[in-house]
């Protein structure tokens, strides 16, 4: 083979390689075919689809309770070159991933970012005093995370100056004017609805929602599988208990006793700990509003009382209402609270870390209701009233 032929073949190879790369990286957006649904086994508030090109489609069905419409987001790997956007209007945000700078808005987002190893990407947060994690608090103290004020009225100028790739939003409705301002500034905003989930593992599975923004899907899957395994093992252990104690929850607020509905996240823990939550037969996924008389009639002899609102001591119960001392759980000092497990600045660790670690919550309750099943367990979230 002469030198000209060798050069011709080499040039042809380069051209073919270039065409091949171009075809691989230049795509029309998004593909309507070749989508695989990622397995989401417990969470009901979101779905993830993976396209053949590497584009990820995330749909959020329940950004807040009672939401009439959901949101759809497209996550496009930075190395892809999009040549057309025929359906761009079908997406509430298009985000190039992996993202490098984010703003989060709920403390429930913090454990997911830490567990995925991307907390360094967090540049802003509204009202940082509520963050309890020691790891993240150190970054706040060093000025690496900017306090953006209140979530309902984020300092939009400060947020825009942080130049985030993404804001992970938390809202109770679609009336957040600050979010609207940030979106008009071409900042991608994605709603997270982890707090609307009704089951312990459903909330924990939202780590899979965070992962695609950082191209860490496999890591999220491994983290969740460990949490799931630990939770189910603890639940199986609880079923070995020979007794099933009755349980009361909640407390009075302005003469109304608020307690978890039977289909709520909180009720699921009590049931999975093999205890008899006295309102488990109700269909409410949120809270029930009852009179103190009806609660006393039904739960006056309950063996345990967990989560008595903000109270952390028996003398606080005495000062708040004379009715509390009438309950058997009060008399026998079997009242347990998570309200005295706080971070350095007063944030409640239960609300921040609890959704990500339902296995720890469940083990606490198993130890409280059935101490013989977990000898030596150290209570993490729940503690006896002082």
Short mmCIF file of C-alpha atoms in Angstrom, two decimals:
data_model
loop_
_atom_site.label_atom_id
_atom_site.label_comp_id
_atom_site.label_asym_id
_atom_site.label_seq_id
_atom_site.Cartn_x
_atom_site.Cartn_y
_atom_site.Cartn_z
CA UNK A 1 0.00 0.00 0.00
CA UNK A 2 1.49 3.34 -1.07
CA UNK A 3 1.73 6.43 1.17
CA UNK A 4 -1.17 8.17 -0.59
CA UNK A 5 -3.50 5.26 0.15
CA UNK A 6 -2.39 5.19 3.78
CA UNK A 7 -3.07 8.94 4.17
CA UNK A 8 -6.46 8.57 2.42
CA UNK A 9 -7.55 5.78 4.78
CA UNK A 10 -6.37 7.75 7.83
CA UNK A 11 -8.28 10.84 6.67
CA UNK A 12 -11.39 8.79 5.97
CA UNK A 13 -11.19 7.28 9.46
CA UNK A 14 -11.01 10.74 11.04
CA UNK A 15 -14.02 11.92 9.03
CA UNK A 16 -16.06 8.86 10.01
CA UNK A 17 -15.08 9.29 13.65
CA UNK A 18 -16.13 12.96 13.55
CA UNK A 19 -19.48 12.11 11.96
CA UNK A 20 -20.04 9.37 14.52
CA UNK A 21 -19.31 11.75 17.43
CA UNK A 22 -21.49 14.44 15.90
CA UNK A 23 -24.41 12.05 15.53
CA UNK A 24 -23.95 10.96 19.12
CA UNK A 25 -23.78 14.45 20.61
CA UNK A 26 -26.18 16.42 18.40
CA UNK A 27 -29.78 15.44 19.05
CA UNK A 28 -33.27 16.77 18.71
CA UNK A 29 -34.77 17.46 22.08
CA UNK A 30 -36.23 15.45 23.63
CA UNK A 31 -36.61 11.96 22.28
CA UNK A 32 -40.14 10.66 22.44
CA UNK A 33 -38.97 7.07 22.16
CA UNK A 34 -36.37 4.96 23.95
CA UNK A 35 -37.27 6.15 27.45
CA UNK A 36 -36.78 3.90 30.46
CA UNK A 37 -38.71 4.49 33.66
CA UNK A 38 -36.48 4.45 36.75
CA UNK A 39 -37.82 2.23 39.53
CA UNK A 40 -39.45 4.32 42.26
CA UNK A 41 -40.95 1.81 44.69
CA UNK A 42 -42.36 3.87 47.56
CA UNK A 43 -42.48 7.57 46.69
CA UNK A 44 -45.61 8.66 44.84
CA UNK A 45 -44.73 12.29 44.25
CA UNK A 46 -42.25 12.01 41.37
CA UNK A 47 -41.04 9.88 38.47
CA UNK A 48 -37.78 9.69 36.53
CA UNK A 49 -37.34 8.70 32.88
CA UNK A 50 -33.97 8.11 31.25
CA UNK A 51 -33.68 8.78 27.52
CA UNK A 52 -31.28 6.89 25.29
CA UNK A 53 -29.22 10.06 24.73
CA UNK A 54 -28.66 10.55 28.46
CA UNK A 55 -31.34 13.20 28.94
CA UNK A 56 -33.37 12.69 32.13
CA UNK A 57 -37.04 13.67 32.48
CA UNK A 58 -38.26 14.28 36.05
CA UNK A 59 -41.95 14.76 36.78
CA UNK A 60 -43.13 16.07 40.14
CA UNK A 61 -46.76 15.17 40.77
CA UNK A 62 -47.26 16.60 44.26
CA UNK A 63 -45.15 19.72 44.88
CA UNK A 64 -47.58 20.57 47.71
CA UNK A 65 -50.78 19.02 49.10
CA UNK A 66 -53.75 19.46 46.79
CA UNK A 67 -51.69 20.64 43.83
CA UNK A 68 -53.82 20.52 40.69
CA UNK A 69 -50.88 20.49 38.29
CA UNK A 70 -47.46 18.95 38.44
CA UNK A 71 -44.15 20.00 36.95
CA UNK A 72 -41.89 18.44 34.31
CA UNK A 73 -38.17 19.05 34.13
CA UNK A 74 -35.52 18.04 31.58
CA UNK A 75 -31.95 17.42 32.68
CA UNK A 76 -29.52 17.66 29.78
CA UNK A 77 -25.90 16.47 30.12
CA UNK A 78 -23.54 19.35 29.37
CA UNK A 79 -21.69 17.39 26.71
CA UNK A 80 -24.81 17.06 24.53
CA UNK A 81 -25.43 19.59 21.78
CA UNK A 82 -29.14 20.18 21.29
CA UNK A 83 -29.93 21.10 17.68
CA UNK A 84 -33.67 21.67 18.08
CA UNK A 85 -36.24 22.17 20.84
CA UNK A 86 -39.58 21.23 19.24
CA UNK A 87 -41.23 20.58 22.63
CA UNK A 88 -39.36 23.06 24.84
CA UNK A 89 -42.63 24.63 26.03
CA UNK A 90 -43.62 21.28 27.54
CA UNK A 91 -40.97 21.63 30.24
CA UNK A 92 -41.07 23.88 33.29
CA UNK A 93 -37.27 24.02 33.34
CA UNK A 94 -34.36 22.68 31.31
CA UNK A 95 -31.21 22.22 33.36
CA UNK A 96 -27.69 21.40 32.19
CA UNK A 97 -26.18 18.75 34.42
CA UNK A 98 -24.23 18.12 36.50
CA UNK A 99 -25.00 21.38 38.31
CA UNK A 100 -22.24 23.19 40.18
CA UNK A 101 -24.05 25.84 42.23
CA UNK A 102 -27.42 25.36 43.89
CA UNK A 103 -29.77 27.03 46.33
CA UNK A 104 -31.87 24.74 48.55
CA UNK A 105 -34.89 25.92 50.53
CA UNK A 106 -35.86 23.17 53.01
CA UNK A 107 -33.83 21.50 55.73
CA UNK A 108 -35.00 18.14 54.35
CA UNK A 109 -32.76 18.84 51.33
CA UNK A 110 -29.62 18.99 53.46
CA UNK A 111 -29.21 15.24 54.25
CA UNK A 112 -29.66 14.32 50.58
CA UNK A 113 -26.93 16.74 49.51
CA UNK A 114 -24.62 15.56 52.29
CA UNK A 115 -25.21 11.86 51.62
CA UNK A 116 -24.54 12.33 47.92
CA UNK A 117 -21.33 14.18 48.76
CA UNK A 118 -22.35 17.42 47.04
CA UNK A 119 -22.99 19.75 49.98
CA UNK A 120 -20.12 21.90 48.65
CA UNK A 121 -22.43 22.81 45.75
CA UNK A 122 -24.82 24.55 48.15
CA UNK A 123 -24.28 28.31 47.96
CA UNK A 124 -27.47 29.73 49.48
CA UNK A 125 -30.31 28.85 51.85
CA UNK A 126 -33.18 30.83 53.42
CA UNK A 127 -32.87 31.23 57.20
CA UNK A 128 -29.78 29.10 57.80
CA UNK A 129 -30.36 29.05 61.57
CA UNK A 130 -32.79 26.17 61.08
CA UNK A 131 -30.05 23.93 59.68
CA UNK A 132 -28.83 21.49 62.35
CA UNK A 133 -26.23 19.38 60.54
CA UNK A 134 -22.79 19.96 62.03
CA UNK A 135 -21.17 19.49 58.62
CA UNK A 136 -23.29 22.14 56.94
CA UNK A 137 -23.19 24.49 59.92
CA UNK A 138 -19.40 24.64 59.60
CA UNK A 139 -19.80 25.78 56.00
CA UNK A 140 -22.31 28.40 57.10
CA UNK A 141 -19.93 29.65 59.78
CA UNK A 142 -17.16 29.94 57.19
CA UNK A 143 -19.39 32.04 54.95
CA UNK A 144 -19.64 29.43 52.20
CA UNK A 145 -23.45 29.34 52.36
CA UNK A 146 -25.30 32.66 52.15
CA UNK A 147 -28.39 33.29 54.27
CA UNK A 148 -31.15 34.44 51.94
CA UNK A 149 -33.77 35.51 54.47
CA UNK A 150 -37.21 33.94 54.74
CA UNK A 151 -38.31 31.22 52.31
CA UNK A 152 -41.57 33.03 51.49
CA UNK A 153 -39.68 36.23 50.72
CA UNK A 154 -36.20 35.19 49.64
CA UNK A 155 -33.82 38.08 49.03
CA UNK A 156 -33.95 37.74 45.27
CA UNK A 157 -31.11 40.16 44.61
CA UNK A 158 -28.75 38.14 46.79
CA UNK A 159 -29.95 34.90 45.21
CA UNK A 160 -29.37 36.21 41.68
CA UNK A 161 -25.89 37.45 42.63
CA UNK A 162 -24.99 33.93 43.76
CA UNK A 163 -25.44 32.87 40.12
CA UNK A 164 -26.95 29.45 40.91
CA UNK A 165 -27.45 26.79 38.27
CA UNK A 166 -30.52 25.59 40.13
CA UNK A 167 -32.92 26.41 42.96
CA UNK A 168 -34.60 23.47 44.67
CA UNK A 169 -37.86 24.99 45.79
CA UNK A 170 -40.16 24.25 48.70
CA UNK A 171 -43.61 25.81 48.80
CA UNK A 172 -47.06 25.22 50.28
CA UNK A 173 -48.74 26.62 47.15
CA UNK A 174 -47.98 28.34 43.85
CA UNK A 175 -48.08 31.89 45.22
CA UNK A 176 -44.38 32.44 45.98
CA UNK A 177 -43.60 35.80 44.37
CA UNK A 178 -39.87 35.50 45.05
CA UNK A 179 -39.71 32.28 43.04
CA UNK A 180 -41.50 33.98 40.16
CA UNK A 181 -38.94 36.78 40.19
CA UNK A 182 -36.04 34.33 40.15
CA UNK A 183 -37.54 32.38 37.26
CA UNK A 184 -37.94 35.60 35.26
CA UNK A 185 -34.20 36.06 35.79
CA UNK A 186 -33.65 32.80 33.90
CA UNK A 187 -32.71 30.82 36.99
CA UNK A 188 -33.96 27.24 36.87
CA UNK A 189 -36.33 26.43 39.72
CA UNK A 190 -37.35 22.87 40.50
CA UNK A 191 -40.01 22.06 43.09
CA UNK A 192 -39.30 19.30 45.60
CA UNK A 193 -42.32 17.64 47.25
CA UNK A 194 -40.62 15.14 49.56
CA UNK A 195 -42.61 16.48 52.51
CA UNK A 196 -45.94 15.47 50.94
CA UNK A 197 -45.13 11.75 51.03
CA UNK A 198 -47.20 9.68 53.45
CA UNK A 199 -44.84 6.77 54.13
CA UNK A 200 -41.40 6.63 55.77
CA UNK A 201 -39.68 4.95 52.84
CA UNK A 202 -41.56 7.20 50.42
CA UNK A 203 -39.91 10.28 51.91
CA UNK A 204 -36.49 8.63 52.04
CA UNK A 205 -36.68 7.63 48.37
CA UNK A 206 -36.55 11.29 47.31
CA UNK A 207 -32.77 11.03 47.39
CA UNK A 208 -33.28 9.56 43.91
CA UNK A 209 -34.85 12.89 42.88
CA UNK A 210 -31.70 14.81 43.81
CA UNK A 211 -29.22 12.41 42.23
CA UNK A 212 -29.71 13.14 38.48
CA UNK A 213 -28.87 16.82 38.97
CA UNK A 214 -25.37 15.69 39.96
CA UNK A 215 -25.11 12.55 37.77
CA UNK A 216 -25.03 10.40 40.91
CA UNK A 217 -27.91 8.00 40.28
CA UNK A 218 -26.02 4.84 41.22
CA UNK A 219 -24.85 6.34 44.50
CA UNK A 220 -28.39 7.37 45.40
CA UNK A 221 -29.67 3.90 44.62
CA UNK A 222 -27.08 2.33 46.93
CA UNK A 223 -27.86 4.78 49.74
CA UNK A 224 -31.58 4.17 49.50
CA UNK A 225 -31.19 0.38 49.34
CA UNK A 226 -29.25 0.49 52.61
CA UNK A 227 -31.93 2.64 54.28
CA UNK A 228 -34.68 0.41 52.92
CA UNK A 229 -32.95 -2.75 54.11
CA UNK A 230 -32.37 -1.33 57.59
CA UNK A 231 -35.97 -0.14 57.88
CA UNK A 232 -37.52 -3.41 56.73
CA UNK A 233 -35.24 -5.42 59.02
CA UNK A 234 -36.30 -3.27 61.99
CA UNK A 235 -39.96 -3.65 61.03
CA UNK A 236 -39.57 -7.44 60.87
CA UNK A 237 -37.91 -7.38 64.28
CA UNK A 238 -40.82 -5.42 65.75
CA UNK A 239 -43.25 -8.09 64.61
CA UNK A 240 -41.58 -10.52 67.02
CA UNK A 241 -42.91 -8.59 70.02
CA UNK A 242 -45.46 -10.50 72.07
CA UNK A 243 -47.37 -7.40 73.18
CA UNK A 244 -48.84 -4.46 71.27
CA UNK A 245 -49.06 -1.36 73.47
CA UNK A 246 -51.56 1.40 72.82
CA UNK A 247 -50.18 4.79 71.77
CA UNK A 248 -51.34 8.41 71.93
CA UNK A 249 -49.75 11.30 70.03
CA UNK A 250 -50.05 15.08 69.64
CA UNK A 251 -51.11 17.79 72.09
CA UNK A 252 -53.42 20.75 72.59
CA UNK A 253 -53.13 24.03 70.73
CA UNK A 254 -55.72 26.66 71.65
CA UNK A 255 -58.12 24.05 73.06
CA UNK A 256 -57.84 21.78 69.99
CA UNK A 257 -55.90 18.52 70.16
CA UNK A 258 -53.96 17.92 66.96
CA UNK A 259 -52.69 14.41 66.29
CA UNK A 260 -51.60 12.39 63.23
CA UNK A 261 -54.22 10.84 60.98
CA UNK A 262 -54.21 7.09 60.51
CA UNK A 263 -52.67 7.20 57.03
CA UNK A 264 -49.98 9.75 57.90
CA UNK A 265 -46.20 9.47 57.95
CA UNK A 266 -46.12 9.63 61.75
CA UNK A 267 -48.78 6.94 62.17
CA UNK A 268 -46.86 4.61 59.85
CA UNK A 269 -43.90 4.56 62.23
CA UNK A 270 -46.05 3.59 65.21
CA UNK A 271 -47.79 0.84 63.26
CA UNK A 272 -44.49 -0.47 61.85
CA UNK A 273 -43.09 -0.54 65.40
CA UNK A 274 -45.89 -3.03 66.18
CA UNK A 275 -47.84 -0.74 68.47
CA UNK A 276 -51.53 0.13 68.42
CA UNK A 277 -51.93 3.74 67.38
CA UNK A 278 -55.44 4.52 68.58
CA UNK A 279 -56.36 6.56 65.51
CA UNK A 280 -54.90 4.19 62.92
CA UNK A 281 -58.38 3.42 61.62
CA UNK A 282 -58.86 6.98 60.31
CA UNK A 283 -58.18 7.83 56.67
CA UNK A 284 -56.53 11.22 57.22
CA UNK A 285 -53.03 11.64 55.78
CA UNK A 286 -52.47 14.87 57.69
CA UNK A 287 -53.58 15.75 61.21
CA UNK A 288 -56.89 15.35 63.02
CA UNK A 289 -58.42 18.16 65.08
CA UNK A 290 -60.17 16.82 68.19
CA UNK A 291 -61.53 17.93 71.53
CA UNK A 292 -59.54 17.10 74.64
CA UNK A 293 -62.57 15.23 75.99
CA UNK A 294 -62.68 12.86 73.01
CA UNK A 295 -58.93 12.24 73.22
CA UNK A 296 -59.09 11.54 76.93
CA UNK A 297 -62.01 9.17 76.47
CA UNK A 298 -60.13 7.17 73.82
CA UNK A 299 -56.52 7.40 75.01
CA UNK A 300 -56.72 8.11 78.72
CA UNK A 301 -55.29 4.64 79.40
CA UNK A 302 -52.84 4.55 76.47
CA UNK A 303 -49.55 2.90 77.43
CA UNK A 304 -47.36 5.49 75.67
CA UNK A 305 -47.58 9.08 74.48
CA UNK A 306 -45.18 10.13 71.72
CA UNK A 307 -44.57 13.48 70.02
CA UNK A 308 -46.44 15.78 72.45
CA UNK A 309 -45.98 18.82 70.20
CA UNK A 310 -43.20 21.18 71.40
CA UNK A 311 -43.18 20.04 75.03
CA UNK A 312 -39.92 18.68 76.44
CA UNK A 313 -40.66 18.52 80.19
CA UNK A 314 -43.50 17.44 82.47
CA UNK A 315 -43.64 20.80 84.19
CA UNK A 316 -44.33 22.38 80.79
CA UNK A 317 -47.33 20.07 80.38
CA UNK A 318 -48.53 21.05 83.86
CA UNK A 319 -48.31 24.74 83.05
CA UNK A 320 -50.02 24.35 79.67
CA UNK A 321 -53.13 22.38 80.70
CA UNK A 322 -54.53 20.56 83.71
CA UNK A 323 -55.88 17.87 81.38
CA UNK A 324 -52.47 16.37 80.58
CA UNK A 325 -51.98 14.94 84.06
CA UNK A 326 -55.10 12.80 83.63
CA UNK A 327 -53.45 10.52 81.09
CA UNK A 328 -51.95 7.21 82.20
CA UNK A 329 -48.83 7.78 80.08
CA UNK A 330 -48.23 11.04 81.95
CA UNK A 331 -48.71 9.42 85.34
CA UNK A 332 -46.33 6.55 84.51
CA UNK A 333 -43.75 8.85 82.89
CA UNK A 334 -44.02 7.22 79.47
CA UNK A 335 -44.09 10.36 77.34
CA UNK A 336 -41.42 10.71 74.65
CA UNK A 337 -40.53 13.70 72.49
CA UNK A 338 -38.21 14.61 69.63
CA UNK A 339 -38.49 18.31 70.47
CA UNK A 340 -35.39 18.34 72.70
CA UNK A 341 -33.09 16.86 70.04
CA UNK A 342 -31.84 20.09 68.52
CA UNK A 343 -28.98 21.43 66.48
CA UNK A 344 -26.58 24.12 67.65
CA UNK A 345 -28.91 26.95 66.63
CA UNK A 346 -32.16 25.38 67.80
CA UNK A 347 -33.33 23.55 64.67
CA UNK A 348 -35.10 20.23 65.25
CA UNK A 349 -33.02 17.36 63.92
CA UNK A 350 -36.14 15.20 63.56
CA UNK A 351 -37.53 17.39 60.78
CA UNK A 352 -34.19 17.71 59.00
CA UNK A 353 -32.66 14.26 59.19
CA UNK A 354 -35.70 12.15 60.08
CA UNK A 355 -37.19 11.90 56.56
CA UNK A 356 -33.84 10.62 55.24
CA UNK A 357 -33.31 8.17 58.09
CA UNK A 358 -36.65 6.50 58.84
CA UNK A 359 -34.74 3.45 60.05
CA UNK A 360 -33.41 5.46 63.02
CA UNK A 361 -36.88 6.75 63.90
CA UNK A 362 -38.32 3.26 63.75
CA UNK A 363 -35.58 1.80 65.95
CA UNK A 364 -36.21 4.51 68.54
CA UNK A 365 -39.90 3.63 68.69
CA UNK A 366 -39.23 -0.10 68.80
CA UNK A 367 -36.92 0.44 71.74
CA UNK A 368 -39.53 2.58 73.50
CA UNK A 369 -42.40 0.12 72.93
CA UNK A 370 -40.42 -3.14 73.01
CA UNK A 371 -37.05 -2.53 74.75
CA UNK A 372 -36.34 -6.26 74.96
CA UNK A 373 -35.98 -6.41 71.15
CA UNK A 374 -33.18 -3.82 70.96
CA UNK A 375 -31.12 -4.13 74.14
CA UNK A 376 -28.45 -1.46 74.35
CA UNK A 377 -30.05 0.82 71.76
CA UNK A 378 -29.27 4.50 72.29
CA UNK A 379 -32.25 6.75 71.55
CA UNK A 380 -31.40 9.13 68.71
CA UNK A 381 -34.46 11.30 67.97
CA UNK A 382 -36.95 10.47 70.71
CA UNK A 383 -36.10 11.14 74.36
CA UNK A 384 -38.15 10.84 77.58
CA UNK A 385 -39.71 14.06 78.77
CA UNK A 386 -37.55 15.72 81.41
#
